[in-house]
Amino acid sequence: MDHSIRALEWKRADDDAPTDVTDAIAAGVVSATPHPDDNIDHPKGYSVKLTLRPDGAAFADALQEAMLDLDPPTVTIRLDDVDEVISDVPVGVSKVPHLGEQNEAELSVKPEGHDQLHGYF
């Protein structure tokens, strides 16, 4: 199950404040991976899948740099059809874009962030 992203803020561990990167994104979804055990009623994991705009180079560079960070970055997400803001979700960069060739990026939600998303999936 996927939920479209309406707005996204990004914050690396050493940043003072989050950066709104919504304008750098052409499309984005939070995707849930079903749990293989039918007795468990929540997804196994979550990922944030993004397609960056061709002019999203600053965010693409930030994603590339964050791959080497020891402390995970966090995202604050506003989903379509959800009033609540989902704040400070820890993520890891699992796929970086190469603008002009491949504009997709993927962030994996760290296990400690799963509880923040369970209620929406």
PDB file of C-alpha atoms in Angstrom, residues 33-44:
ATOM      1  CA  THR A  33       6.175  -3.719   2.712  1.00  0.00           C
ATOM      2  CA  PRO A  34       3.676  -6.373   3.868  1.00  0.00           C
ATOM      3  CA  HIS A  35       4.780  -8.537   6.769  1.00  0.00           C
ATOM      4  CA  PRO A  36       5.324 -12.181   5.706  1.00  0.00           C
ATOM      5  CA  ASP A  37       3.706 -13.432   8.941  1.00  0.00           C
ATOM      6  CA  ASP A  38      -0.083 -13.150   8.538  1.00  0.00           C
ATOM      7  CA  ASN A  39      -0.452 -13.021  12.325  1.00  0.00           C
ATOM      8  CA  ILE A  40       1.317  -9.650  12.489  1.00  0.00           C
ATOM      9  CA  ASP A  41      -1.076  -6.827  11.659  1.00  0.00           C
ATOM     10  CA  HIS A  42       1.411  -4.171  10.583  1.00  0.00           C
ATOM     11  CA  PRO A  43       3.866  -3.883   7.670  1.00  0.00           C
ATOM     12  CA  LYS A  44       7.368  -5.285   7.870  1.00  0.00           C
TER      13      LYS A  44
END
